[in-house]
Amino acid sequence: MNTSQAISAPAVAGLADRRLDWRHKAVPANANGTSHAEFLAAKHTLADLQTPLLTLDARALKVNADRLAAWCTDHGVLLAPHGKTTMSPQLWAEQLNRGAWGITLANYAQLRVAAEFGVRNLLLANSLTDPQAIKWVAAADATILSWVDSVATVALIERTLADTEGVLDVMVELGGYGGRTGARSVEAAMDVALAVNDAQHLRLVGVSGYEGALAHTADDAGLAAVRGYLANMRLLHEEILGAGLYGSDSVIITAGGSAYFDDVVSVLSPCMGTTAETNPTVPNSLKVDLMIRSGAYIIHDDGFYRVISPFSREGGQPFRAGMHGWARVVSQPEPGLAILDAGKRDLPFDEGFPEPQLIGPALGGAMEPLEGAKITAINDQHCFMTFPSNVTVTPGDVVRLGLSHPCTAFDKWSVIPVLADTGSSTDAGSSADLTVVDLIHTFF
């Protein structure tokens, strides 16, 4: 897919003209006033930056993006990466360039960012209930699919668009008890599908859901919950087919975050293809695509996704961790305790605390594995790091941190430096290339 067709290449390229200044905490003071392009032309390295800091790894981003794109091609499924993970049009472009159908987003504000950068195909993984948002989507010059999970939501959209000619393409969302949004049973979801069929301003184009809200582990119980839910999604699709409620001859079934996308394909792939092949009892032949929405995969991590990702669980080659935190020791007030200058305002902590990996006397200098150290608490601006007695830690030392959960890392940074290759979690720096090769802009 050509980026110019899927997203505005000039708009993305225009980020290189943005000026860097005091508003971007990753930018050093001596680069104040330079443009993105000028900063890169200066060939800065990690040593030119300062702590606290979040960086990305260019090699990891490429490996991860290439790998899932190839996996989707091999399995014949569409990919609409959840863009809320990064809110970075530069990274969206990389995903679209590798054949992604479009970008998934979570709310109206995020849709407006995507529209500003000319993204052509969008999936809103939510129901539209704000009147301004409903009217904006109905009038948008882009393909935008959204979800509905109740008859009341269908009625709200109908009232909002009553005096317009707007028509929303919607998908019925199936949820599960204890989950997030979504009709709580196949029967309730069928009521929603019937309401859409009767509506003047909605068209039913698929079935949607999110299995990650129902499990948080890859043990037998977690996987059973996911697979049972997906089986219900398939049942819902088949009942909608049988009732002739789809309003298009091309429909989409979508589920799949970064934790269980393999199970999504395993359970739902029998629905793919034309219904003349998969369900001959359906009067009119429809084309059915399966779409996954993995978002965190392009960054991956050293925590939650390292454990739960299908590529980690398969025992094969996992995704590479594509982000790291860098923090400096500001105090060593007690034996075995160091206070670092990064905290909740800088690093993710909701899916596990950062993991100390390497330590060295200077940012960008030689580092050694930091064995036995642990982050035990995090304040707004500080981490508490304990370490064993055989390890020497001094104020001014720099610690590289492995992180968990990209979705709550990116929102803390408006500009994120990209290093060529930060090496592995135990690499002491001998094979790392710490040249700054790009700056990623985010729009939260």
XYZ file of N, CA and C in Angstrom, residues 198-320:
369
model
N -33.559 -1.560 11.087
C -34.758 -0.719 10.983
C -34.440 0.767 10.915
N -33.196 1.139 11.174
C -32.814 2.555 11.255
C -32.610 3.148 9.859
N -32.799 4.444 9.775
C -32.620 5.154 8.509
C -31.195 5.677 8.331
N -30.488 5.852 9.428
C -29.188 6.518 9.356
C -28.029 5.624 9.779
N -28.255 4.329 9.814
C -27.192 3.387 10.143
C -27.212 2.224 9.166
N -26.038 1.686 8.913
C -25.901 0.517 8.043
C -25.009 -0.489 8.740
N -25.457 -1.722 8.848
C -24.696 -2.755 9.552
C -23.659 -3.371 8.615
N -22.373 -3.261 9.024
C -21.292 -3.739 8.150
C -20.387 -4.750 8.840
N -20.752 -5.191 10.057
C -19.892 -6.178 10.684
C -20.199 -6.429 12.144
N -19.358 -7.261 12.736
C -19.427 -7.629 14.151
C -18.079 -7.300 14.778
N -18.111 -6.743 15.989
C -16.877 -6.312 16.635
C -16.832 -6.753 18.086
N -15.630 -6.742 18.647
C -15.466 -7.063 20.057
C -14.014 -6.958 20.468
N -13.788 -7.090 21.768
C -12.436 -7.019 22.320
C -12.277 -8.083 23.380
N -11.551 -9.112 23.034
C -11.359 -10.250 23.936
C -10.447 -9.922 25.109
N -9.573 -8.907 24.957
C -8.613 -8.572 26.009
C -9.253 -8.047 27.278
N -10.510 -7.630 27.207
C -11.206 -7.155 28.408
C -11.659 -8.303 29.301
N -11.588 -9.528 28.787
C -12.113 -10.674 29.524
C -11.033 -11.556 30.119
N -9.780 -11.272 29.829
C -8.676 -12.075 30.368
C -7.424 -11.213 30.418
N -6.549 -11.580 31.331
C -5.318 -10.811 31.499
C -4.114 -11.738 31.640
N -4.338 -13.013 31.349
C -3.280 -14.010 31.467
C -3.352 -14.948 30.267
N -2.302 -15.729 30.096
C -2.278 -16.727 29.024
C -2.328 -18.139 29.607
N -2.847 -18.271 30.826
C -2.993 -19.607 31.398
C -4.257 -20.254 30.833
N -4.538 -21.481 31.242
C -5.673 -22.216 30.677
C -6.992 -21.484 30.883
N -7.168 -20.921 32.076
C -8.426 -20.223 32.363
C -8.577 -18.976 31.488
N -7.491 -18.218 31.355
C -7.532 -17.012 30.535
C -7.819 -17.327 29.077
N -7.124 -18.319 28.539
C -7.318 -18.672 27.136
C -8.704 -19.260 26.896
N -9.235 -20.001 27.866
C -10.582 -20.564 27.720
C -11.620 -19.447 27.663
N -11.443 -18.409 28.496
C -12.374 -17.285 28.485
C -12.333 -16.567 27.141
N -11.134 -16.362 26.621
C -10.976 -15.685 25.338
C -11.629 -16.496 24.222
N -11.340 -17.791 24.179
C -11.848 -18.623 23.080
C -13.354 -18.809 23.152
N -13.895 -18.891 24.362
C -15.346 -18.981 24.501
C -16.029 -17.722 24.008
N -15.449 -16.586 24.334
C -16.003 -15.310 23.878
C -15.954 -15.209 22.353
N -14.834 -15.590 21.769
C -14.699 -15.526 20.320
C -15.688 -16.460 19.626
N -15.954 -17.616 20.234
C -16.949 -18.530 19.674
C -18.330 -17.874 19.639
N -18.620 -17.061 20.655
C -19.894 -16.330 20.662
C -19.921 -15.250 19.587
N -18.779 -14.631 19.322
C -18.718 -13.662 18.223
C -19.048 -14.347 16.899
N -18.506 -15.532 16.716
C -18.796 -16.274 15.479
C -20.278 -16.616 15.394
N -20.857 -17.032 16.507
C -22.283 -17.365 16.527
C -23.120 -16.136 16.177
N -22.752 -14.982 16.728
C -23.485 -13.759 16.432
C -23.426 -13.452 14.934
N -22.240 -13.536 14.361
C -22.095 -13.289 12.927
C -22.991 -14.234 12.120
N -23.008 -15.495 12.481
C -23.802 -16.472 11.732
C -25.298 -16.193 11.862
N -25.736 -15.731 13.042
C -27.155 -15.416 13.214
C -27.545 -14.168 12.417
N -26.643 -13.193 12.379
C -26.917 -11.989 11.573
C -26.990 -12.359 10.093
N -26.083 -13.215 9.662
C -26.115 -13.693 8.283
C -27.451 -14.372 7.975
N -27.820 -15.279 8.849
C -29.050 -16.031 8.618
C -30.281 -15.154 8.575
N -30.249 -14.061 9.340
C -31.403 -13.153 9.376
C -31.345 -12.106 8.270
N -30.257 -12.089 7.505
C -30.134 -11.135 6.408
C -30.056 -9.689 6.862
N -29.364 -9.431 7.976
C -29.359 -8.086 8.560
C -28.178 -7.219 8.120
N -27.198 -7.803 7.474
C -26.084 -6.977 7.008
C -26.557 -6.056 5.885
N -26.100 -4.821 5.926
C -26.502 -3.828 4.929
C -25.471 -3.611 3.848
N -24.505 -4.498 3.744
C -23.436 -4.368 2.757
C -23.074 -5.753 2.251
N -22.527 -5.813 1.040
C -22.083 -7.104 0.521
C -20.635 -7.401 0.878
N -20.042 -6.510 1.692
C -18.679 -6.718 2.186
C -18.664 -6.361 3.664
N -18.458 -7.358 4.527
C -18.551 -7.136 5.966
C -17.242 -7.541 6.639
N -17.076 -7.062 7.878
C -15.848 -7.289 8.641
C -16.199 -7.838 10.015
N -15.465 -8.844 10.435
C -15.488 -9.293 11.833
C -14.166 -8.854 12.429
N -14.214 -8.142 13.546
C -12.975 -7.620 14.112
C -12.868 -7.865 15.605
N -11.712 -8.348 16.016
C -11.317 -8.502 17.416
C -9.795 -8.511 17.387
N -9.176 -8.757 18.527
C -7.741 -8.995 18.509
C -6.871 -7.807 18.869
N -6.426 -7.753 20.139
C -5.402 -6.808 20.533
C -4.031 -7.438 20.308
N -3.055 -7.054 21.108
C -1.696 -7.580 20.931
C -1.438 -8.834 21.761
N -2.416 -9.262 22.560
C -2.195 -10.406 23.447
C -2.744 -11.720 22.916
N -3.857 -11.679 22.169
C -4.518 -12.926 21.782
C -4.871 -12.974 20.297
N -4.140 -12.263 19.458
C -4.537 -12.213 18.053
C -4.474 -13.578 17.374
N -3.631 -14.465 17.872
C -3.571 -15.810 17.291
C -4.864 -16.586 17.557
N -5.416 -16.437 18.749
C -6.670 -17.110 19.076
C -7.826 -16.537 18.259
N -7.798 -15.227 18.025
C -8.826 -14.594 17.204
C -8.855 -15.241 15.818
N -7.692 -15.387 15.222
C -7.628 -15.963 13.883
C -8.004 -17.441 13.906
N -7.568 -18.143 14.942
C -7.887 -19.572 15.039
C -9.388 -19.814 15.114
N -10.102 -19.025 15.919
C -11.531 -19.251 16.132
C -12.387 -18.656 15.026
N -12.000 -17.480 14.509
C -12.877 -16.751 13.594
C -12.526 -16.902 12.115
N -11.360 -17.450 11.798
C -10.980 -17.548 10.382
C -11.940 -18.397 9.543
N -12.672 -19.390 10.118
C -13.628 -20.124 9.276
C -14.727 -19.239 8.683
N -14.911 -18.044 9.229
C -15.928 -17.126 8.699
C -15.442 -16.369 7.471
N -14.145 -16.386 7.217
C -13.560 -15.585 6.145
C -13.925 -16.138 4.767
N -13.964 -15.222 3.799
C -14.255 -15.621 2.426
C -15.642 -15.172 2.018
N -16.159 -15.758 0.985
C -17.519 -15.448 0.556
C -18.476 -16.428 1.210
N -19.658 -15.942 1.513
C -20.618 -16.820 2.184
C -21.109 -17.922 1.253
N -20.930 -17.739 -0.047
C -21.265 -18.822 -0.968
C -20.405 -20.048 -0.681
N -19.195 -19.790 -0.152
C -18.277 -20.876 0.183
C -18.457 -21.341 1.627
N -18.635 -20.386 2.550
C -18.633 -20.720 3.973
C -20.023 -20.994 4.536
N -21.056 -20.447 3.905
C -22.420 -20.605 4.425
C -23.414 -20.571 3.257
N -23.523 -21.658 2.512
C -24.365 -21.680 1.309
C -25.837 -21.415 1.567
N -26.268 -21.470 2.827
C -27.686 -21.228 3.117
C -28.052 -19.752 3.044
N -27.039 -18.861 3.017
C -27.308 -17.422 2.934
C -27.724 -17.071 1.510
N -28.873 -16.432 1.319
C -29.398 -16.171 -0.030
C -28.450 -15.374 -0.920
N -27.906 -14.278 -0.392
C -27.036 -13.414 -1.177
C -25.595 -13.561 -0.694
N -24.697 -13.790 -1.628
C -23.305 -14.021 -1.264
C -22.644 -12.729 -0.779
N -22.012 -12.799 0.385
C -21.286 -11.669 0.963
C -19.815 -12.031 1.098
N -18.971 -11.019 1.043
C -17.545 -11.201 1.316
C -17.302 -10.861 2.774
N -16.635 -11.752 3.508
C -16.384 -11.552 4.936
C -14.879 -11.509 5.176
N -14.422 -10.403 5.742
C -13.019 -10.253 6.127
C -12.886 -10.321 7.637
N -11.748 -10.826 8.082
C -11.412 -10.826 9.505
C -10.320 -9.794 9.721
N -10.508 -8.936 10.720
C -9.563 -7.849 10.990
C -9.104 -7.898 12.440
N -7.790 -7.871 12.664
C -7.263 -7.717 14.014
C -6.825 -6.270 14.212
N -6.689 -5.857 15.484
C -6.442 -4.447 15.782
C -5.229 -4.258 16.708
N -4.298 -5.163 16.676
C -3.126 -5.069 17.561
C -2.471 -3.691 17.443
N -2.145 -3.101 18.587
C -1.521 -1.784 18.583
C -0.166 -1.762 19.254
N -0.041 -2.441 20.407
C 1.195 -2.392 21.185
C 2.332 -3.174 20.539
N 2.012 -4.049 19.590
C 3.026 -4.945 19.015
C 4.211 -4.202 18.419
N 3.985 -3.042 17.806
C 5.080 -2.361 17.113
C 6.133 -1.871 18.108
N 5.718 -1.596 19.343
C 6.649 -1.184 20.399
C 7.060 -2.384 21.239
N 6.080 -3.247 21.569
C 6.317 -4.381 22.460
C 6.878 -3.841 23.792
N 7.386 -4.703 24.676
C 7.917 -4.202 25.944
C 8.730 -5.269 26.653
N 9.196 -4.919 27.840
C 9.942 -5.846 28.696
C 9.095 -6.280 29.880
N 7.763 -6.234 29.728
C 6.882 -6.563 30.843
C 5.686 -7.376 30.410
N 4.502 -6.762 30.446
C 3.251 -7.458 30.195
C 3.243 -8.174 28.851
N 3.565 -7.466 27.766
C 3.491 -8.083 26.446
C 4.636 -9.067 26.203
N 5.746 -8.870 26.864
C 6.836 -9.843 26.761
C 6.357 -11.225 27.200
N 5.464 -11.269 28.177
C 4.975 -12.532 28.718
C 3.788 -13.076 27.926
N 2.868 -12.195 27.533
C 1.574 -12.663 27.033
C 1.463 -12.692 25.515
N 2.366 -12.037 24.800
C 2.291 -12.006 23.342
C 2.287 -13.418 22.760
N 1.475 -13.673 21.721
C 1.474 -15.004 21.108
C 2.854 -15.462 20.656
N 3.663 -14.557 20.141
C 4.988 -14.953 19.679
C 5.902 -15.333 20.836
N 5.632 -14.821 22.021
C 6.377 -15.251 23.206
C 5.855 -16.597 23.689
N 4.534 -16.767 23.652
C 3.931 -18.003 24.136
C 4.210 -19.186 23.229
N 4.426 -18.932 21.947
C 4.666 -20.018 21.014
C 6.033 -20.670 21.201
N 6.900 -20.010 21.953
C 8.234 -20.547 22.152
C 9.173 -20.245 21.004
N 8.733 -19.410 20.075
C 9.572 -19.032 18.946
C 10.283 -17.718 19.192
N 10.449 -16.952 18.126
C 11.143 -15.663 18.224
C 10.149 -14.579 18.609
N 10.258 -14.012 19.794
C 9.292 -12.986 20.213
C 9.560 -11.648 19.530
N 8.600 -10.751 19.631
C 8.842 -9.364 19.237
C 10.010 -8.820 20.061
N 10.615 -7.724 19.584
C 11.698 -7.069 20.321
C 11.146 -5.904 21.143
